[in-house]
mmCIF file of C-alpha atoms in Angstrom:
data_model
loop_
_atom_site.group_PDB
_atom_site.id
_atom_site.type_symbol
_atom_site.label_atom_id
_atom_site.label_comp_id
_atom_site.label_asym_id
_atom_site.label_seq_id
_atom_site.Cartn_x
_atom_site.Cartn_y
_atom_site.Cartn_z
ATOM 1 C CA UNK A 1 -67.265 59.553 157.502
ATOM 2 C CA UNK A 2 -64.475 60.843 155.659
ATOM 3 C CA UNK A 3 -63.822 58.268 153.593
ATOM 4 C CA UNK A 4 -67.710 57.949 152.900
ATOM 5 C CA UNK A 5 -67.169 61.560 151.471
ATOM 6 C CA UNK A 6 -64.000 60.930 149.717
ATOM 7 C CA UNK A 7 -65.741 57.563 147.735
ATOM 8 C CA UNK A 8 -68.799 59.801 147.098
ATOM 9 C CA UNK A 9 -66.073 62.716 145.441
ATOM 10 C CA UNK A 10 -64.857 59.305 143.439
ATOM 11 C CA UNK A 11 -68.203 58.408 142.131
ATOM 12 C CA UNK A 12 -69.266 61.819 141.141
ATOM 13 C CA UNK A 13 -66.181 62.208 139.038
ATOM 14 C CA UNK A 14 -66.697 59.030 136.804
ATOM 15 C CA UNK A 15 -70.179 60.228 136.323
ATOM 16 C CA UNK A 16 -69.544 63.681 135.331
ATOM 17 C CA UNK A 17 -66.290 62.365 133.144
ATOM 18 C CA UNK A 18 -68.793 59.330 131.488
ATOM 19 C CA UNK A 19 -71.456 62.327 131.161
ATOM 20 C CA UNK A 20 -68.488 64.447 128.839
ATOM 21 C CA UNK A 21 -67.848 61.216 127.126
ATOM 22 C CA UNK A 22 -71.129 60.696 126.434
ATOM 23 C CA UNK A 23 -71.821 64.433 124.968
ATOM 24 C CA UNK A 24 -69.143 64.398 122.552
ATOM 25 C CA UNK A 25 -69.816 61.028 121.410
ATOM 26 C CA UNK A 26 -73.333 62.509 120.620
ATOM 27 C CA UNK A 27 -72.185 65.329 118.454
ATOM 28 C CA UNK A 28 -69.513 63.676 116.683
ATOM 29 C CA UNK A 29 -72.526 61.313 115.542
ATOM 30 C CA UNK A 30 -74.767 64.544 114.613
ATOM 31 C CA UNK A 31 -71.886 66.023 112.359
ATOM 32 C CA UNK A 32 -71.970 62.765 110.791
ATOM 33 C CA UNK A 33 -75.585 62.258 110.076
ATOM 34 C CA UNK A 34 -75.306 66.391 108.535
ATOM 35 C CA UNK A 35 -72.380 65.634 106.369
ATOM 36 C CA UNK A 36 -74.474 61.690 105.133
ATOM 37 C CA UNK A 37 -74.984 61.779 101.186
ATOM 38 C CA UNK A 38 -78.953 62.015 101.243
ATOM 39 C CA UNK A 39 -80.235 59.429 98.499
ATOM 40 C CA UNK A 40 -82.703 61.115 96.250
ATOM 41 C CA UNK A 41 -85.585 58.209 97.008
ATOM 42 C CA UNK A 42 -84.406 56.278 100.022
ATOM 43 C CA UNK A 43 -87.801 55.921 101.253
ATOM 44 C CA UNK A 44 -87.706 56.885 104.997
ATOM 45 C CA UNK A 45 -89.187 54.135 106.272
ATOM 46 C CA UNK A 46 -86.151 51.771 104.853
ATOM 47 C CA UNK A 47 -83.967 50.603 107.541
ATOM 48 C CA UNK A 48 -80.010 52.105 107.826
ATOM 49 C CA UNK A 49 -78.996 48.541 106.218
ATOM 50 C CA UNK A 50 -81.582 48.454 103.398
ATOM 51 C CA UNK A 51 -78.399 50.134 100.932
ATOM 52 C CA UNK A 52 -79.262 52.196 97.941
ATOM 53 C CA UNK A 53 -82.291 51.538 95.988
ATOM 54 C CA UNK A 54 -82.021 49.886 92.622
ATOM 55 C CA UNK A 55 -84.943 50.518 89.462
ATOM 56 C CA UNK A 56 -87.792 48.788 88.826
ATOM 57 C CA UNK A 57 -87.944 47.097 85.617
ATOM 58 C CA UNK A 58 -91.083 46.321 83.996
ATOM 59 C CA UNK A 59 -91.194 42.528 83.053
ATOM 60 C CA UNK A 60 -93.399 43.460 80.112
ATOM 61 C CA UNK A 61 -93.366 46.033 77.399
ATOM 62 C CA UNK A 62 -92.537 46.667 73.373
ATOM 63 C CA UNK A 63 -89.090 45.243 73.582
ATOM 64 C CA UNK A 64 -89.916 42.106 75.866
ATOM 65 C CA UNK A 65 -92.294 41.227 73.521
ATOM 66 C CA UNK A 66 -89.654 41.973 70.684
ATOM 67 C CA UNK A 67 -86.910 39.704 72.392
ATOM 68 C CA UNK A 68 -89.911 37.075 72.216
ATOM 69 C CA UNK A 69 -90.764 37.470 68.275
ATOM 70 C CA UNK A 70 -87.102 36.910 67.369
ATOM 71 C CA UNK A 71 -85.943 34.269 69.383
ATOM 72 C CA UNK A 72 -88.968 32.055 67.708
ATOM 73 C CA UNK A 73 -88.074 33.319 64.393
ATOM 74 C CA UNK A 74 -84.499 32.368 65.512
ATOM 75 C CA UNK A 75 -83.291 35.595 65.470
ATOM 76 C CA UNK A 76 -81.074 34.966 67.873
ATOM 77 C CA UNK A 77 -78.387 38.037 67.805
ATOM 78 C CA UNK A 78 -80.620 40.682 67.315
ATOM 79 C CA UNK A 79 -83.308 39.221 70.493
ATOM 80 C CA UNK A 80 -79.841 39.648 72.539
ATOM 81 C CA UNK A 81 -79.233 42.986 71.242
ATOM 82 C CA UNK A 82 -82.285 43.929 72.431
ATOM 83 C CA UNK A 83 -82.612 42.616 75.724
ATOM 84 C CA UNK A 84 -79.980 45.394 76.005
ATOM 85 C CA UNK A 85 -83.342 47.158 76.356
ATOM 86 C CA UNK A 86 -85.475 44.857 77.491
ATOM 87 C CA UNK A 87 -83.569 43.942 80.384
ATOM 88 C CA UNK A 88 -82.992 48.120 81.574
ATOM 89 C CA UNK A 89 -85.717 50.183 83.932
ATOM 90 C CA UNK A 90 -87.036 52.619 81.468
ATOM 91 C CA UNK A 91 -90.085 55.094 82.356
ATOM 92 C CA UNK A 92 -93.351 54.328 82.434
ATOM 93 C CA UNK A 93 -95.065 57.242 80.129
ATOM 94 C CA UNK A 94 -98.582 58.357 81.152
ATOM 95 C CA UNK A 95 -99.959 60.302 78.357
ATOM 96 C CA UNK A 96 -103.156 60.242 76.250
ATOM 97 C CA UNK A 97 -103.622 56.589 77.261
ATOM 98 C CA UNK A 98 -107.340 55.365 77.082
ATOM 99 C CA UNK A 99 -107.318 53.062 79.721
ATOM 100 C CA UNK A 100 -107.175 54.009 83.353
ATOM 101 C CA UNK A 101 -104.106 55.818 84.141
ATOM 102 C CA UNK A 102 -104.673 55.801 87.874
ATOM 103 C CA UNK A 103 -105.615 52.147 87.905
ATOM 104 C CA UNK A 104 -102.050 51.314 86.071
ATOM 105 C CA UNK A 105 -99.843 53.928 88.160
ATOM 106 C CA UNK A 106 -101.191 52.104 91.200
ATOM 107 C CA UNK A 107 -100.184 48.359 89.459
ATOM 108 C CA UNK A 108 -96.683 50.033 88.374
ATOM 109 C CA UNK A 109 -95.924 51.049 91.815
ATOM 110 C CA UNK A 110 -97.351 48.398 93.875
ATOM 111 C CA UNK A 111 -95.004 45.703 91.718
ATOM 112 C CA UNK A 112 -92.004 47.904 92.192
ATOM 113 C CA UNK A 113 -92.715 47.834 95.703
ATOM 114 C CA UNK A 114 -93.284 44.274 96.106
ATOM 115 C CA UNK A 115 -89.719 43.730 93.826
ATOM 116 C CA UNK A 116 -88.047 46.611 96.461
ATOM 117 C CA UNK A 117 -87.477 48.512 93.203
ATOM 118 C CA UNK A 118 -87.836 51.794 92.759
ATOM 119 C CA UNK A 119 -90.261 53.034 89.831
ATOM 120 C CA UNK A 120 -89.714 55.710 87.222
ATOM 121 C CA UNK A 121 -93.291 58.030 85.938
ATOM 122 C CA UNK A 122 -93.172 60.260 83.098
ATOM 123 C CA UNK A 123 -96.145 62.560 83.354
ATOM 124 C CA UNK A 124 -96.900 64.025 79.512
ATOM 125 C CA UNK A 125 -100.228 65.477 78.871
ATOM 126 C CA UNK A 126 -99.911 68.978 79.522
ATOM 127 C CA UNK A 127 -102.669 71.083 77.566
ATOM 128 C CA UNK A 128 -101.266 71.679 74.116
ATOM 129 C CA UNK A 129 -98.507 69.164 74.586
ATOM 130 C CA UNK A 130 -95.777 69.991 72.030
ATOM 131 C CA UNK A 131 -97.453 73.070 70.247
ATOM 132 C CA UNK A 132 -99.303 70.630 68.378
ATOM 133 C CA UNK A 133 -96.336 69.032 67.126
ATOM 134 C CA UNK A 134 -95.146 65.314 66.833
ATOM 135 C CA UNK A 135 -96.071 64.388 69.775
ATOM 136 C CA UNK A 136 -99.378 66.787 70.232
ATOM 137 C CA UNK A 137 -102.498 66.149 72.275
ATOM 138 C CA UNK A 138 -102.813 66.348 75.896
ATOM 139 C CA UNK A 139 -105.808 67.161 77.861
ATOM 140 C CA UNK A 140 -108.612 69.570 76.500
ATOM 141 C CA UNK A 141 -108.653 71.994 79.393
ATOM 142 C CA UNK A 142 -106.687 72.679 82.604
ATOM 143 C CA UNK A 143 -109.327 71.652 84.728
ATOM 144 C CA UNK A 144 -109.078 67.875 82.842
ATOM 145 C CA UNK A 145 -105.265 68.144 83.153
ATOM 146 C CA UNK A 146 -105.418 69.248 86.879
ATOM 147 C CA UNK A 147 -107.788 66.220 87.461
ATOM 148 C CA UNK A 148 -105.966 63.889 85.991
ATOM 149 C CA UNK A 149 -102.176 64.618 87.713
ATOM 150 C CA UNK A 150 -104.304 64.446 91.211
ATOM 151 C CA UNK A 151 -106.143 60.320 89.851
ATOM 152 C CA UNK A 152 -102.511 59.680 89.616
ATOM 153 C CA UNK A 153 -100.922 60.865 92.783
ATOM 154 C CA UNK A 154 -103.623 59.357 94.529
ATOM 155 C CA UNK A 155 -103.111 55.731 92.805
ATOM 156 C CA UNK A 156 -99.590 55.627 94.241
ATOM 157 C CA UNK A 157 -100.342 57.524 97.138
ATOM 158 C CA UNK A 158 -97.558 56.750 100.101
ATOM 159 C CA UNK A 159 -95.577 54.605 97.472
ATOM 160 C CA UNK A 160 -92.082 55.930 96.597
ATOM 161 C CA UNK A 161 -91.399 56.581 92.593
ATOM 162 C CA UNK A 162 -88.710 59.309 90.849
ATOM 163 C CA UNK A 163 -91.753 61.365 88.857
ATOM 164 C CA UNK A 164 -90.529 63.716 85.290
ATOM 165 C CA UNK A 165 -93.420 66.171 84.823
ATOM 166 C CA UNK A 166 -93.873 66.779 81.564
ATOM 167 C CA UNK A 167 -91.062 66.887 78.961
ATOM 168 C CA UNK A 168 -90.991 70.374 76.816
ATOM 169 C CA UNK A 169 -93.594 71.829 78.844
ATOM 170 C CA UNK A 170 -90.836 74.565 80.142
ATOM 171 C CA UNK A 171 -88.559 74.947 77.167
ATOM 172 C CA UNK A 172 -91.473 74.986 74.681
ATOM 173 C CA UNK A 173 -93.158 78.032 76.865
ATOM 174 C CA UNK A 174 -89.925 79.678 76.792
ATOM 175 C CA UNK A 175 -89.075 79.430 73.071
ATOM 176 C CA UNK A 176 -92.400 81.243 72.065
ATOM 177 C CA UNK A 177 -95.091 78.574 70.808
ATOM 178 C CA UNK A 178 -97.438 79.897 73.610
ATOM 179 C CA UNK A 179 -99.229 83.124 74.362
ATOM 180 C CA UNK A 180 -98.529 85.193 77.031
ATOM 181 C CA UNK A 181 -101.834 83.909 79.008
ATOM 182 C CA UNK A 182 -101.351 80.754 77.850
ATOM 183 C CA UNK A 183 -97.293 80.738 79.027
ATOM 184 C CA UNK A 184 -98.489 82.169 82.395
ATOM 185 C CA UNK A 185 -101.713 79.080 82.773
ATOM 186 C CA UNK A 186 -98.752 76.304 81.639
ATOM 187 C CA UNK A 187 -96.534 77.328 84.848
ATOM 188 C CA UNK A 188 -99.351 77.594 87.005
ATOM 189 C CA UNK A 189 -100.761 73.934 85.791
ATOM 190 C CA UNK A 190 -97.033 72.348 86.473
ATOM 191 C CA UNK A 191 -96.710 73.896 89.923
ATOM 192 C CA UNK A 192 -100.041 72.941 90.816
ATOM 193 C CA UNK A 193 -99.021 68.952 89.549
ATOM 194 C CA UNK A 194 -95.920 68.926 91.437
ATOM 195 C CA UNK A 195 -97.826 70.192 94.948
ATOM 196 C CA UNK A 196 -100.216 67.339 93.753
ATOM 197 C CA UNK A 197 -97.607 65.399 93.949
ATOM 198 C CA UNK A 198 -95.129 66.653 96.650
ATOM 199 C CA UNK A 199 -98.344 65.904 98.608
ATOM 200 C CA UNK A 200 -96.642 62.375 98.945
ATOM 201 C CA UNK A 201 -93.277 62.356 100.740
ATOM 202 C CA UNK A 202 -92.297 58.897 99.038
ATOM 203 C CA UNK A 203 -91.818 60.390 95.400
ATOM 204 C CA UNK A 204 -88.979 62.564 94.210
ATOM 205 C CA UNK A 205 -90.439 64.595 91.401
ATOM 206 C CA UNK A 206 -88.202 66.008 88.374
ATOM 207 C CA UNK A 207 -89.300 68.934 86.575
ATOM 208 C CA UNK A 208 -88.069 68.826 82.784
ATOM 209 C CA UNK A 209 -85.932 71.580 82.019
ATOM 210 C CA UNK A 210 -84.928 71.339 78.313
ATOM 211 C CA UNK A 211 -81.567 70.166 77.046
ATOM 212 C CA UNK A 212 -78.023 71.839 76.710
ATOM 213 C CA UNK A 213 -78.750 72.766 72.549
ATOM 214 C CA UNK A 214 -82.684 73.816 72.776
ATOM 215 C CA UNK A 215 -82.959 76.711 75.259
ATOM 216 C CA UNK A 216 -79.197 77.799 75.401
ATOM 217 C CA UNK A 217 -79.401 80.394 77.926
ATOM 218 C CA UNK A 218 -78.964 78.581 81.577
ATOM 219 C CA UNK A 219 -80.515 82.593 83.268
ATOM 220 C CA UNK A 220 -83.429 82.094 80.201
ATOM 221 C CA UNK A 221 -84.855 78.997 81.583
ATOM 222 C CA UNK A 222 -83.723 79.027 84.940
ATOM 223 C CA UNK A 223 -86.336 81.379 85.261
ATOM 224 C CA UNK A 224 -88.914 80.083 83.713
ATOM 225 C CA UNK A 225 -88.713 77.113 86.251
ATOM 226 C CA UNK A 226 -88.975 78.969 88.838
ATOM 227 C CA UNK A 227 -92.465 79.894 87.619
ATOM 228 C CA UNK A 228 -93.043 76.529 86.932
ATOM 229 C CA UNK A 229 -92.429 75.941 90.613
ATOM 230 C CA UNK A 230 -89.335 73.884 90.693
ATOM 231 C CA UNK A 231 -87.979 75.002 93.657
ATOM 232 C CA UNK A 232 -91.320 72.917 95.189
ATOM 233 C CA UNK A 233 -89.460 70.146 93.121
ATOM 234 C CA UNK A 234 -86.612 67.796 94.123
ATOM 235 C CA UNK A 235 -84.758 69.159 90.703
ATOM 236 C CA UNK A 236 -85.235 69.028 87.527
ATOM 237 C CA UNK A 237 -84.653 66.420 84.076
ATOM 238 C CA UNK A 238 -82.076 67.131 81.286
ATOM 239 C CA UNK A 239 -82.306 65.075 78.232
ATOM 240 C CA UNK A 240 -84.984 63.632 77.907
ATOM 241 C CA UNK A 241 -85.932 62.161 74.547
ATOM 242 C CA UNK A 242 -82.527 63.723 73.561
ATOM 243 C CA UNK A 243 -79.308 62.911 72.180
ATOM 244 C CA UNK A 244 -76.952 65.519 74.029
ATOM 245 C CA UNK A 245 -73.920 63.913 75.917
ATOM 246 C CA UNK A 246 -73.860 63.385 79.311
ATOM 247 C CA UNK A 247 -70.997 65.408 79.433
ATOM 248 C CA UNK A 248 -73.179 67.994 77.953
ATOM 249 C CA UNK A 249 -75.537 68.320 80.076
ATOM 250 C CA UNK A 250 -73.808 67.920 83.122
ATOM 251 C CA UNK A 251 -71.811 71.121 82.229
ATOM 252 C CA UNK A 252 -75.424 72.705 81.607
ATOM 253 C CA UNK A 253 -77.113 71.343 84.188
ATOM 254 C CA UNK A 254 -74.560 72.078 86.932
ATOM 255 C CA UNK A 255 -74.892 75.975 85.106
ATOM 256 C CA UNK A 256 -78.682 75.981 85.596
ATOM 257 C CA UNK A 257 -78.138 74.762 88.898
ATOM 258 C CA UNK A 258 -76.463 77.846 90.137
ATOM 259 C CA UNK A 259 -78.750 79.953 88.982
ATOM 260 C CA UNK A 260 -81.780 77.775 91.217
ATOM 261 C CA UNK A 261 -79.915 77.773 93.936
ATOM 262 C CA UNK A 262 -77.789 74.454 93.709
ATOM 263 C CA UNK A 263 -80.626 72.385 92.723
ATOM 264 C CA UNK A 264 -80.182 68.943 91.676
ATOM 265 C CA UNK A 265 -80.770 66.763 88.024
ATOM 266 C CA UNK A 266 -81.598 63.794 86.718
ATOM 267 C CA UNK A 267 -79.825 62.889 82.772
ATOM 268 C CA UNK A 268 -81.663 61.390 80.272
ATOM 269 C CA UNK A 269 -79.199 58.555 79.098
ATOM 270 C CA UNK A 270 -81.078 56.408 76.451
ATOM 271 C CA UNK A 271 -80.055 57.312 73.489
ATOM 272 C CA UNK A 272 -77.101 59.331 74.289
ATOM 273 C CA UNK A 273 -74.050 56.896 73.728
ATOM 274 C CA UNK A 274 -72.886 58.854 70.198
ATOM 275 C CA UNK A 275 -74.053 62.518 70.993
ATOM 276 C CA UNK A 276 -76.389 64.639 68.717
ATOM 277 C CA UNK A 277 -76.268 64.028 65.235
ATOM 278 C CA UNK A 278 -75.521 66.659 62.781
ATOM 279 C CA UNK A 279 -77.833 69.811 62.247
ATOM 280 C CA UNK A 280 -79.058 69.239 59.039
ATOM 281 C CA UNK A 281 -82.285 70.366 60.162
ATOM 282 C CA UNK A 282 -84.548 70.334 62.954
ATOM 283 C CA UNK A 283 -86.111 66.992 62.810
ATOM 284 C CA UNK A 284 -83.384 65.297 61.438
ATOM 285 C CA UNK A 285 -81.130 66.729 64.772
ATOM 286 C CA UNK A 286 -83.728 64.706 67.005
ATOM 287 C CA UNK A 287 -86.133 62.951 65.519
ATOM 288 C CA UNK A 288 -85.352 58.992 64.940
ATOM 289 C CA UNK A 289 -82.189 60.509 64.245
ATOM 290 C CA UNK A 290 -79.499 57.365 62.266
ATOM 291 C CA UNK A 291 -75.943 56.615 63.941
ATOM 292 C CA UNK A 292 -77.783 57.322 67.457
ATOM 293 C CA UNK A 293 -76.215 54.676 70.567
ATOM 294 C CA UNK A 294 -78.052 53.825 73.876
ATOM 295 C CA UNK A 295 -76.192 55.466 76.774
ATOM 296 C CA UNK A 296 -74.945 55.371 80.490
ATOM 297 C CA UNK A 297 -76.884 52.791 81.881
ATOM 298 C CA UNK A 298 -79.493 53.669 84.844
ATOM 299 C CA UNK A 299 -78.319 54.144 87.957
ATOM 300 C CA UNK A 300 -78.608 56.013 90.905
ATOM 301 C CA UNK A 301 -75.310 56.318 91.598
ATOM 302 C CA UNK A 302 -73.743 58.364 89.320
ATOM 303 C CA UNK A 303 -70.785 59.981 91.156
ATOM 304 C CA UNK A 304 -71.542 63.637 90.727
ATOM 305 C CA UNK A 305 -72.730 66.223 93.292
ATOM 306 C CA UNK A 306 -75.306 67.474 91.356
ATOM 307 C CA UNK A 307 -76.757 64.719 89.067
ATOM 308 C CA UNK A 308 -79.234 62.518 91.445
ATOM 309 C CA UNK A 309 -79.357 59.908 88.791
ATOM 310 C CA UNK A 310 -78.872 58.629 84.983
ATOM 311 C CA UNK A 311 -82.325 57.603 83.437
ATOM 312 C CA UNK A 312 -83.867 55.634 80.570
ATOM 313 C CA UNK A 313 -86.813 58.415 80.504
ATOM 314 C CA UNK A 314 -87.332 57.796 76.432
ATOM 315 C CA UNK A 315 -88.165 54.696 75.770
ATOM 316 C CA UNK A 316 -85.031 53.257 73.571
ATOM 317 C CA UNK A 317 -86.938 51.749 70.488
ATOM 318 C CA UNK A 318 -90.159 54.302 70.700
ATOM 319 C CA UNK A 319 -90.205 56.358 67.747
ATOM 320 C CA UNK A 320 -90.338 59.990 68.317
ATOM 321 C CA UNK A 321 -92.513 61.150 65.109
ATOM 322 C CA UNK A 322 -93.400 59.980 61.530
ATOM 323 C CA UNK A 323 -90.525 62.134 60.235
ATOM 324 C CA UNK A 324 -89.081 60.516 57.471
ATOM 325 C CA UNK A 325 -87.108 57.275 56.855
ATOM 326 C CA UNK A 326 -90.221 55.050 57.522
ATOM 327 C CA UNK A 327 -90.837 56.123 61.227
ATOM 328 C CA UNK A 328 -94.433 55.292 63.297
ATOM 329 C CA UNK A 329 -95.966 58.232 64.958
ATOM 330 C CA UNK A 330 -94.761 58.985 68.286
ATOM 331 C CA UNK A 331 -94.433 56.712 70.901
ATOM 332 C CA UNK A 332 -94.953 53.957 68.999
ATOM 333 C CA UNK A 333 -92.486 51.221 69.384
ATOM 334 C CA UNK A 334 -90.154 50.633 66.041
ATOM 335 C CA UNK A 335 -88.178 47.195 66.472
ATOM 336 C CA UNK A 336 -85.510 48.716 63.460
ATOM 337 C CA UNK A 337 -84.827 51.892 65.160
ATOM 338 C CA UNK A 338 -84.389 49.495 68.542
ATOM 339 C CA UNK A 339 -81.795 47.544 66.891
ATOM 340 C CA UNK A 340 -80.038 50.521 65.400
ATOM 341 C CA UNK A 341 -79.624 52.215 68.760
ATOM 342 C CA UNK A 342 -78.647 48.751 70.529
ATOM 343 C CA UNK A 343 -76.007 48.224 67.156
ATOM 344 C CA UNK A 344 -74.241 51.528 68.470
#
């Protein structure tokens, strides 16, 4: 009988030791999981071994067609240069297209999902867009805009993507091209757009925040971004369609992030390889300036804690507007400028 009691005591000790060891292991695992960096566009359903996602390259577009045209004409050197654009992931813009934007968005995210990649979409149709300047246009009414956003959100439901919300919209509101009532309405529409998109947890959403040389005071921009609902997005975007250096954007974005409680951001590096042009006049500084170059290649691995991605949001080779040098209207493909950028 004594031997049986001793055996039971020994068994109990072994069990207690095992419980203690397993508890320590579980605690260490929990600490490790909390300390892991979070992938900004990882799918919740992705297996742990899937690795970081890659950005989606559309198989068609003006740069792809330009490569084919140059190759057919025997301009192999020029075709090679344009491949520097055609072979990179660039954002798909949704603006005033006459085709069904929802169908286009659905096709895009479906193709990207089939390839195991992440597409980038840019929404650019806010009422009074660009305050009537080179990229003027947009939805005719707030209701039309909200319906348009909802149609795109429904089309990409359940799919993962990076979405850039309304380049220039907040910065122009701060700049003062809208009345007080119009500014309030714009902030409301932007916040509503974020909420509509955020209903899909697979999306990573960034509200545009201008660039370092536009609204230079982070306090003013931070306040405006808050009014527009940035806290309900995944962060903000900088340098869309501009030429400020990556370093300048990181410096500005870090200051802005502090105003926003540590918000993350993405940077458009599509054309900032040589930095901005000399400020001779407003248009010459940002509208198809000569001597610019392609910037850092698009990536979701920037090595910077606050910078989720370097993206090519503006499509290199598409015009900023008919602002001299024979440039076509904003958004139209301009092969001569594409070659300039690729040559650097």
